GROMACS .gro file of C-alpha atoms in nm:
model
  145
    1LEU     CA    1  -0.102   0.286   1.222
    2LEU     CA    2   0.253   0.152   1.231
    3THR     CA    3   0.254   0.091   0.857
    4ASN     CA    4   0.148   0.451   0.800
    5GLU     CA    5   0.419   0.582   1.033
    6LEU     CA    6   0.701   0.368   0.893
    7HIS     CA    7   0.605   0.407   0.531
    8GLY     CA    8   0.499   0.773   0.540
    9HIS     CA    9   0.147   0.717   0.409
   10LEU     CA   10  -0.116   0.446   0.408
   11GLY     CA   11  -0.035   0.277   0.078
   12LEU     CA   12  -0.192  -0.023  -0.086
   13TYR     CA   13   0.119  -0.238  -0.110
   14SER     CA   14   0.234  -0.161   0.244
   15ILE     CA   15  -0.111  -0.267   0.369
   16LEU     CA   16  -0.089  -0.589   0.167
   17GLY     CA   17   0.262  -0.649   0.301
   18ALA     CA   18   0.130  -0.616   0.655
   19LYS     CA   19  -0.150  -0.863   0.579
   20MET     CA   20   0.104  -1.100   0.423
   21GLY     CA   21   0.328  -1.080   0.728
   22VAL     CA   22   0.041  -1.145   0.968
   23ARG     CA   23  -0.068  -1.444   0.759
   24ALA     CA   24   0.285  -1.587   0.757
   25LEU     CA   25   0.310  -1.565   1.136
   26GLU     CA   26  -0.024  -1.743   1.166
   27LEU     CA   27   0.073  -2.024   0.931
   28LEU     CA   28   0.419  -2.072   1.080
   29GLY     CA   29   0.301  -2.043   1.440
   30ALA     CA   30   0.564  -1.776   1.495
   31GLY     CA   31   0.563  -1.465   1.706
   32LEU     CA   32   0.677  -1.113   1.638
   33ASP     CA   33   1.053  -1.090   1.570
   34GLU     CA   34   1.085  -1.468   1.516
   35VAL     CA   35   1.087  -1.509   1.137
   36ASP     CA   36   1.342  -1.449   0.866
   37VAL     CA   37   1.192  -1.281   0.561
   38LEU     CA   38   1.304  -1.252   0.201
   39SER     CA   39   1.093  -0.994   0.019
   40ARG     CA   40   1.040  -1.064  -0.350
   41ALA     CA   41   0.908  -0.710  -0.411
   42GLY     CA   42   1.235  -0.565  -0.541
   43ALA     CA   43   1.342  -0.203  -0.501
   44GLU     CA   44   1.102  -0.017  -0.730
   45ALA     CA   45   0.796   0.161  -0.592
   46PRO     CA   46   0.511   0.108  -0.556
   47LEU     CA   47   0.565  -0.270  -0.538
   48SER     CA   48   0.866  -0.232  -0.309
   49CYS     CA   49   0.635  -0.072  -0.053
   50LEU     CA   50   0.523  -0.428   0.027
   51THR     CA   51   0.850  -0.470   0.217
   52ASP     CA   52   0.761  -0.195   0.464
   53GLY     CA   53   0.439  -0.375   0.551
   54LEU     CA   54   0.630  -0.701   0.594
   55GLN     CA   55   0.863  -0.534   0.843
   56VAL     CA   56   0.577  -0.389   1.047
   57ALA     CA   57   0.382  -0.713   1.066
   58THR     CA   58   0.668  -0.952   1.136
   59GLY     CA   59   0.910  -0.737   1.331
   60ALA     CA   60   1.188  -0.842   1.091
   61THR     CA   61   1.433  -0.557   1.037
   62LEU     CA   62   1.720  -0.472   0.809
   63GLY     CA   63   1.930  -0.373   1.109
   64ARG     CA   64   1.903  -0.718   1.266
   65GLY     CA   65   1.940  -0.887   0.930
   66SER     CA   66   1.612  -1.073   0.966
   67ILE     CA   67   1.470  -0.929   0.643
   68ALA     CA   68   1.631  -0.895   0.302
   69VAL     CA   69   1.511  -0.793  -0.042
   70ASP     CA   70   1.576  -1.016  -0.343
   71PRO     CA   71   1.721  -0.766  -0.592
   72GLU     CA   72   1.641  -0.991  -0.889
   73ALA     CA   73   1.273  -1.035  -0.806
   74HIS     CA   74   0.990  -0.795  -0.879
   75ARG     CA   75   0.672  -0.966  -0.767
   76PRO     CA   76   0.432  -0.927  -0.475
   77GLY     CA   77   0.556  -1.204  -0.252
   78ALA     CA   78   0.793  -1.312   0.021
   79ARG     CA   79   0.961  -1.617   0.170
   80PHE     CA   80   0.926  -1.667   0.545
   81ALA     CA   81   1.139  -1.907   0.750
   82TYR     CA   82   1.089  -2.019   1.109
   83GLY     CA   83   1.158  -2.334   1.308
   84GLY     CA   84   1.312  -2.525   1.020
   85ARG     CA   85   1.013  -2.456   0.794
   86ALA     CA   86   0.978  -2.216   0.501
   87LEU     CA   87   0.670  -2.070   0.338
   88GLU     CA   88   0.629  -1.862   0.024
   89LEU     CA   89   0.332  -1.626   0.004
   90THR     CA   90   0.241  -1.443  -0.317
   91LEU     CA   91  -0.045  -1.207  -0.386
   92LYS     CA   92  -0.301  -1.383  -0.605
   93PRO     CA   93  -0.304  -1.257  -0.966
   94GLU     CA   94  -0.662  -1.131  -0.945
   95VAL     CA   95  -0.581  -0.928  -0.634
   96LEU     CA   96  -0.271  -0.784  -0.800
   97GLU     CA   97  -0.481  -0.684  -1.099
   98ARG     CA   98  -0.731  -0.509  -0.870
   99VAL     CA   99  -0.447  -0.314  -0.704
  100ARG     CA  100  -0.305  -0.208  -1.038
  101ARG     CA  101  -0.648  -0.105  -1.164
  102ASP     CA  102  -0.722   0.091  -0.845
  103ILE     CA  103  -0.391   0.280  -0.870
  104LEU     CA  104  -0.452   0.362  -1.237
  105ASP     CA  105  -0.804   0.484  -1.152
  106CYS     CA  106  -0.666   0.709  -0.878
  107LEU     CA  107  -0.409   0.851  -1.118
  108ALA     CA  108  -0.674   0.914  -1.384
  109ASP     CA  109  -0.915   1.073  -1.137
  110HIS     CA  110  -0.674   1.283  -0.932
  111GLY     CA  111  -0.346   1.322  -1.121
  112ALA     CA  112  -0.006   1.188  -1.029
  113LEU     CA  113   0.085   1.213  -0.661
  114THR     CA  114  -0.144   1.506  -0.585
  115PRO     CA  115  -0.300   1.554  -0.239
  116ALA     CA  116  -0.630   1.422  -0.380
  117TYR     CA  117  -0.449   1.114  -0.514
  118TRP     CA  118  -0.297   1.038  -0.172
  119GLN     CA  119  -0.637   1.084  -0.004
  120ALA     CA  120  -0.790   0.836  -0.248
  121ILE     CA  121  -0.505   0.588  -0.194
  122ARG     CA  122  -0.548   0.618   0.185
  123ALA     CA  123  -0.921   0.549   0.154
  124LEU     CA  124  -0.847   0.243  -0.060
  125GLY     CA  125  -0.581   0.126   0.187
  126LEU     CA  126  -0.831   0.140   0.472
  127ARG     CA  127  -1.083  -0.049   0.261
  128TYR     CA  128  -0.823  -0.313   0.170
  129TRP     CA  129  -0.739  -0.359   0.537
  130LEU     CA  130  -1.104  -0.401   0.633
  131GLU     CA  131  -1.234  -0.599   0.336
  132MET     CA  132  -0.952  -0.818   0.203
  133ASP     CA  133  -0.939  -1.149   0.388
  134ARG     CA  134  -0.576  -1.246   0.444
  135THR     CA  135  -0.670  -1.616   0.426
  136ARG     CA  136  -0.792  -1.570   0.068
  137ILE     CA  137  -0.570  -1.316  -0.107
  138PHE     CA  138  -0.240  -1.505  -0.111
  139ASP     CA  139  -0.114  -1.817  -0.281
  140GLU     CA  140   0.058  -2.025  -0.012
  141ALA     CA  141   0.341  -2.269  -0.091
  142TRP     CA  142   0.537  -2.466   0.167
  143GLU     CA  143   0.895  -2.556   0.085
  144PRO     CA  144   0.977  -2.925   0.126
  145ARG     CA  145   1.181  -3.015   0.432
   0.00000   0.00000   0.00000
């Protein structure tokens, strides 16, 4: 619900960003508003929508300076830091390919950014939330201390 409200619609990358943020908090043993986040999603939609999901799930905000976007990166991932530890999560290549294929299918079936397209994306977003296991869709890499 919060991802939909912040982002303006229930998008695939914002849902995956929320799942990524929840997973990072679990792995780091951190609570809401306790992590620093560096989004690797860049500033170009739809991939940049991942950052909105990261904000919702972690509580990191631009206003507090606890989240930033790497302007040089353009990949579905983020770096999370908490308690002297840092973790990089990246969407697995096969999951990224599924997202890209699903978006292309929606465009082919419903046209670009039509009401029917957004309905199909919303339905996929709900399915992603329910069916994609956050413990299996990300590559996880700890930074050395």
